[in-house]
């Protein structure tokens, strides 16, 4: 049994929290440039210009890209032959406390009724999967509230199939309009049950924008959805244009024969995520 | 589409000349307030208490900034989504609030209030928190300090870039999605 020191986890988590909030991932940066070049409307071009300038400035000044530095969301793959000294959850939460404090990041976690802020951005939302081996893989996402509010979980009738799924996803993006800070990234969870569809939709957002789904049929569906969403014409910040979303990522899980669970997780353009292997 | 330089407080004349798509570079004092602060502001009004700032000609910026690092007046400070403040905005406009700054769609009630009370809704670029913070020269908490990021702050801004999304004549800049 390999023992991973808690300090290693704390340090890795704190670093991911701080770095992801000031440095836009390279794939998002590249996609901004690619999409900006395709835009024709002055407002769409101007929004991309501001977003690129914002990314340059955040990197240089170490100010966060966005004031909403998010709920700290983790997908953890824990090898069955290792454990974290003192407990994995506590180490991850301690890393969040440290990262959000040292990085001057906004603490956005509060009680749902009293709305009282916990003051240190914990508890983090941590999904743990046990996997073979003795390594610990931690995916981190700083997930903003404005885009998360536009996410939905629903149940279609199995008879509705792919046309029903496509209709729901595109309509959700249309209804969200300018609210979630387009250009967005859309995570789609198909199958599982109520909670699993939501979890895989969120986890799908950890994939790079240029990552092509290994199943060619699902890869084609991702493209079909992205094309349909961009046809809506919402554009950057809802001011019109060709780029309403930067990418669509689908995740699929088997489901009950009575059900067709469907989750849409909306990610703003500040698609902040990192991963580390210990 | 025109570009205007305006200074606070705003007058009826300032806002009535604005049309959707106009750019405004704003200089002066604005107040931050978001969800929890709005709840308290309206509770104060219900009790007949004075508000922490004068609403007449004022602008409210829907923002919860990140903490100021050493040597800076404020952290990242881009707009939050505005619809969550829709239930409070008409009442504040009726008492003299001239503009709000945020991102995303407003309710029909807010749009009606903009026409009725001569006020506008400005958009700022969502997620451009580092960029927008460069226009904020000073910041101090003036009320509800216990709300942390949601406390009311008085900000001093210079050439803060705003886009007119909803004007006093019922216009709206956001595109309608092409869907049946």
Coordinates of C-alpha atoms in Angstrom, one line a residue, chain A:
Chain A
X1 CA 0.0 0.0 0.0
X2 CA 1.5 3.3 -1.1
X3 CA 1.0 6.2 1.3
X4 CA 0.7 9.6 -0.3
X5 CA 1.7 12.4 2.1
X6 CA -1.2 14.8 2.7
X7 CA 1.1 17.8 2.1
X8 CA 1.6 16.6 -1.5
X9 CA -2.1 16.6 -2.1
X10 CA -2.6 20.0 -0.4
X11 CA 0.2 21.6 -2.4
X12 CA -1.0 20.1 -5.7
X13 CA -4.6 21.2 -5.1
X14 CA -3.7 24.7 -4.0
X15 CA -1.5 25.2 -7.0
X16 CA -4.2 24.0 -9.4
X17 CA -6.7 26.4 -7.8
X18 CA -4.4 29.4 -8.2
X19 CA -3.0 28.6 -11.6
X20 CA -6.3 27.7 -13.3
X21 CA -7.9 30.9 -12.2
X22 CA -5.2 33.1 -13.7
X23 CA -4.1 31.1 -16.8
X24 CA -6.6 30.3 -19.4
X25 CA -6.0 26.7 -20.7
X26 CA -4.1 26.6 -23.9
X27 CA -6.9 24.8 -25.8
X28 CA -9.4 27.6 -24.9
X29 CA -6.9 30.3 -25.8
X30 CA -6.3 28.7 -29.2
X31 CA -10.1 28.2 -29.8
X32 CA -10.7 31.9 -29.0
X33 CA -8.2 32.9 -31.8
X34 CA -9.6 30.4 -34.3
X35 CA -13.2 31.5 -33.6
X36 CA -12.4 35.2 -33.6
X37 CA -10.9 34.8 -37.1
X38 CA -14.2 33.4 -38.4
X39 CA -16.4 36.1 -36.9
X40 CA -17.6 38.9 -39.2
X41 CA -19.7 41.1 -36.9
X42 CA -17.8 44.0 -35.2
X43 CA -19.3 43.2 -31.7
X44 CA -18.3 39.5 -31.9
X45 CA -14.7 40.5 -32.9
X46 CA -14.6 43.1 -30.1
X47 CA -15.7 40.6 -27.4
X48 CA -13.0 38.1 -28.5
X49 CA -10.5 41.0 -28.5
X50 CA -11.4 41.8 -24.9
X51 CA -11.3 38.1 -23.8
X52 CA -7.9 37.7 -25.3
X53 CA -6.6 40.9 -23.7
X54 CA -8.2 39.7 -20.4
X55 CA -6.4 36.4 -20.6
X56 CA -3.0 38.2 -21.3
X57 CA -3.6 40.6 -18.4
X58 CA -4.6 37.9 -16.0
X59 CA -1.5 35.9 -16.8
X60 CA 0.7 38.9 -16.4
X61 CA -0.9 40.4 -13.2
X62 CA -2.0 37.2 -11.6
X63 CA -5.5 38.7 -11.1
X64 CA -8.2 36.1 -11.7
X65 CA -9.6 35.8 -15.3
X66 CA -13.1 36.2 -13.7
X67 CA -14.1 37.5 -10.3
X68 CA -16.2 34.3 -9.9
X69 CA -13.4 31.9 -9.1
X70 CA -15.9 29.2 -8.8
X71 CA -17.0 26.3 -6.7
X72 CA -14.0 24.0 -6.5
X73 CA -15.1 20.8 -8.2
X74 CA -12.9 17.7 -8.3
X75 CA -13.0 14.4 -10.1
X76 CA -10.6 12.1 -8.3
X77 CA -9.3 8.7 -9.5
X78 CA -7.8 7.0 -6.5
X79 CA -5.8 3.8 -7.0
X80 CA -7.0 0.9 -4.9
X81 CA -3.4 0.3 -3.8
X82 CA -2.8 3.8 -2.3
X83 CA -4.2 6.0 0.3
X84 CA -3.7 9.6 1.4
X85 CA -2.3 10.2 4.8
X86 CA -5.0 11.6 7.1
X87 CA -7.7 11.2 4.4
X88 CA -8.2 12.3 0.8
X89 CA -11.2 14.6 1.3
X90 CA -9.6 16.5 4.1
X91 CA -6.4 17.0 2.1
X92 CA -8.3 18.2 -0.9
X93 CA -10.4 20.7 1.2
X94 CA -7.2 21.9 2.9
X95 CA -5.7 22.5 -0.5
X96 CA -8.8 24.5 -1.5
X97 CA -8.6 26.6 1.7
X98 CA -4.9 27.3 1.0
X99 CA -5.3 28.0 -2.8
X100 CA -8.3 30.3 -2.4
X101 CA -6.6 32.3 0.4
X102 CA -3.1 32.6 -1.0
X103 CA -4.3 33.3 -4.5
X104 CA -6.7 36.1 -3.5
X105 CA -9.6 34.1 -5.0
X106 CA -13.2 34.8 -4.2
X107 CA -14.9 32.5 -1.7
X108 CA -18.3 31.7 -3.1
X109 CA -19.6 28.9 -0.9
X110 CA -22.5 29.6 1.4
X111 CA -25.4 27.9 3.3
X112 CA -28.4 27.5 1.0
X113 CA -30.8 28.9 3.5
X114 CA -29.0 31.5 5.6
X115 CA -26.7 32.4 2.6
X116 CA -23.9 32.7 5.2
X117 CA -20.5 32.4 3.5
X118 CA -18.3 29.6 4.8
X119 CA -15.3 32.0 4.3
X120 CA -12.8 29.6 2.7
X121 CA -14.6 28.2 -0.4
X122 CA -15.0 24.8 1.3
X123 CA -16.5 22.3 1.2
X124 CA -15.3 21.4 -2.3
X125 CA -17.4 19.2 -4.4
X126 CA -15.4 15.9 -4.7
X127 CA -16.3 12.9 -6.8
X128 CA -14.1 9.9 -6.1
X129 CA -13.7 6.8 -8.3
X130 CA -11.6 3.8 -7.2
X131 CA -9.4 2.6 -10.0
X132 CA -6.7 -0.1 -10.2
X133 CA -3.1 0.8 -9.4
X134 CA -1.4 3.0 -6.8
X135 CA -1.7 6.4 -8.3
X136 CA -3.9 9.4 -7.5
X137 CA -5.2 11.5 -10.4
X138 CA -7.0 14.7 -9.6
X139 CA -9.0 16.7 -12.1
X140 CA -9.9 20.2 -10.9
X141 CA -12.5 22.6 -12.3
X142 CA -13.3 26.2 -11.0
X143 CA -17.0 26.2 -11.8
X144 CA -18.8 29.6 -11.9
X145 CA -22.3 30.1 -10.7
X146 CA -23.8 32.0 -13.6
X147 CA -23.2 29.3 -16.1
X148 CA -24.0 26.5 -13.7
X149 CA -27.5 28.1 -13.1
X150 CA -28.2 27.5 -16.8
X151 CA -27.6 23.8 -16.5
X152 CA -30.5 21.3 -16.5
X153 CA -31.3 17.6 -15.9
X154 CA -34.4 16.1 -17.5
X155 CA -35.9 12.8 -18.4
X156 CA -37.0 12.1 -22.0
X157 CA -39.2 9.2 -23.0
X158 CA -37.0 6.5 -24.7
X159 CA -39.1 7.0 -27.8
X160 CA -37.8 10.6 -28.2
X161 CA -34.3 9.3 -28.8
X162 CA -31.6 11.4 -30.5
X163 CA -34.0 13.9 -32.1
X164 CA -35.5 14.6 -28.6
X165 CA -32.0 14.9 -27.1
X166 CA -30.9 17.4 -29.8
X167 CA -34.1 19.4 -29.4
X168 CA -33.7 19.7 -25.6
X169 CA -30.0 20.7 -25.7
X170 CA -30.3 23.3 -28.4
X171 CA -33.4 24.8 -26.8
X172 CA -31.6 25.0 -23.4
X173 CA -28.8 26.9 -25.0
X174 CA -31.2 29.2 -26.8
X175 CA -33.1 29.9 -23.6
X176 CA -29.9 30.6 -21.7
X177 CA -29.0 33.2 -24.3
X178 CA -26.5 35.7 -23.1
X179 CA -26.7 34.7 -19.4
X180 CA -24.0 32.0 -19.1
X181 CA -21.2 34.2 -20.8
X182 CA -21.1 32.7 -24.3
X183 CA -19.2 31.4 -26.1
X184 CA -19.9 28.4 -23.9
X185 CA -18.8 24.8 -23.7
X186 CA -21.7 22.4 -23.4
X187 CA -21.3 19.1 -21.5
X188 CA -24.1 16.6 -22.3
X189 CA -24.7 13.5 -20.1
X190 CA -26.9 10.9 -21.8
X191 CA -28.1 7.8 -19.8
X192 CA -27.3 6.7 -16.3
X193 CA -29.9 8.0 -13.8
X194 CA -30.7 11.4 -12.3
X195 CA -27.4 11.9 -10.6
X196 CA -25.1 10.0 -13.0
X197 CA -26.3 11.9 -16.0
X198 CA -25.4 15.2 -14.2
X199 CA -22.0 13.9 -13.1
X200 CA -20.9 12.7 -16.5
X201 CA -22.1 15.9 -18.2
X202 CA -19.9 17.8 -15.9
X203 CA -17.0 15.4 -16.2
X204 CA -17.2 15.7 -20.0
X205 CA -16.2 19.3 -19.7
X206 CA -12.7 18.2 -18.5
X207 CA -11.9 17.0 -22.1
X208 CA -9.8 19.4 -24.3
X209 CA -11.8 21.3 -26.8
X210 CA -10.0 19.6 -29.7
X211 CA -10.4 16.2 -28.2
X212 CA -12.4 14.0 -30.6
X213 CA -14.7 11.4 -29.0
X214 CA -13.2 7.9 -29.6
X215 CA -16.7 6.6 -30.7
X216 CA -17.2 8.1 -34.3
X217 CA -20.9 8.1 -33.9
X218 CA -20.7 10.2 -30.7
X219 CA -18.1 12.4 -32.3
X220 CA -20.5 13.0 -35.2
X221 CA -23.3 13.8 -32.7
X222 CA -21.1 16.3 -30.9
X223 CA -20.4 18.1 -34.2
X224 CA -24.1 18.0 -35.1
X225 CA -25.0 19.6 -31.7
X226 CA -22.3 22.2 -32.0
X227 CA -23.3 23.2 -35.5
X228 CA -27.0 23.5 -34.5
X229 CA -26.1 25.6 -31.4
X230 CA -23.9 27.9 -33.5
X231 CA -26.7 28.3 -36.0
X232 CA -28.7 30.0 -33.2
X233 CA -26.7 33.2 -33.8
X234 CA -26.5 34.1 -30.1
X235 CA -22.7 34.8 -30.5
X236 CA -20.2 36.1 -27.9
X237 CA -22.0 37.7 -24.9
X238 CA -25.3 37.4 -26.8
X239 CA -24.5 40.2 -29.1
X240 CA -24.8 38.1 -32.3
X241 CA -22.2 36.1 -34.2
X242 CA -21.1 32.7 -35.4
X243 CA -19.7 31.4 -32.1
X244 CA -22.3 30.6 -29.5
X245 CA -20.4 27.6 -28.2
X246 CA -16.7 26.6 -28.5
X247 CA -17.4 22.9 -28.2
X248 CA -19.9 20.2 -27.2
X249 CA -18.8 17.2 -25.2
X250 CA -21.0 14.1 -24.8
X251 CA -20.7 11.4 -22.2
X252 CA -22.9 8.3 -22.3
X253 CA -23.8 5.7 -19.6
X254 CA -26.2 2.7 -19.7
X255 CA -29.6 3.5 -18.3
X256 CA -32.9 1.8 -17.1
X257 CA -35.0 0.6 -20.0
X258 CA -37.8 2.9 -18.8
X259 CA -35.6 6.0 -18.9
X260 CA -33.7 8.4 -21.0
X261 CA -31.9 10.7 -18.5
X262 CA -30.4 13.8 -20.1
X263 CA -28.2 16.4 -18.4
X264 CA -26.8 19.6 -19.9
X265 CA -24.0 21.3 -18.1
X266 CA -23.2 24.8 -19.3
X267 CA -19.6 26.1 -19.0
X268 CA -18.8 29.7 -19.6
X269 CA -15.9 30.8 -21.9
X270 CA -13.6 30.9 -18.9
X271 CA -13.2 27.1 -19.0
X272 CA -10.8 26.7 -16.2
X273 CA -9.5 23.2 -15.5
X274 CA -6.3 21.3 -14.6
X275 CA -5.2 17.8 -13.7
X276 CA -2.4 16.3 -11.8
X277 CA -1.1 12.8 -11.1
X278 CA 0.5 11.9 -7.8

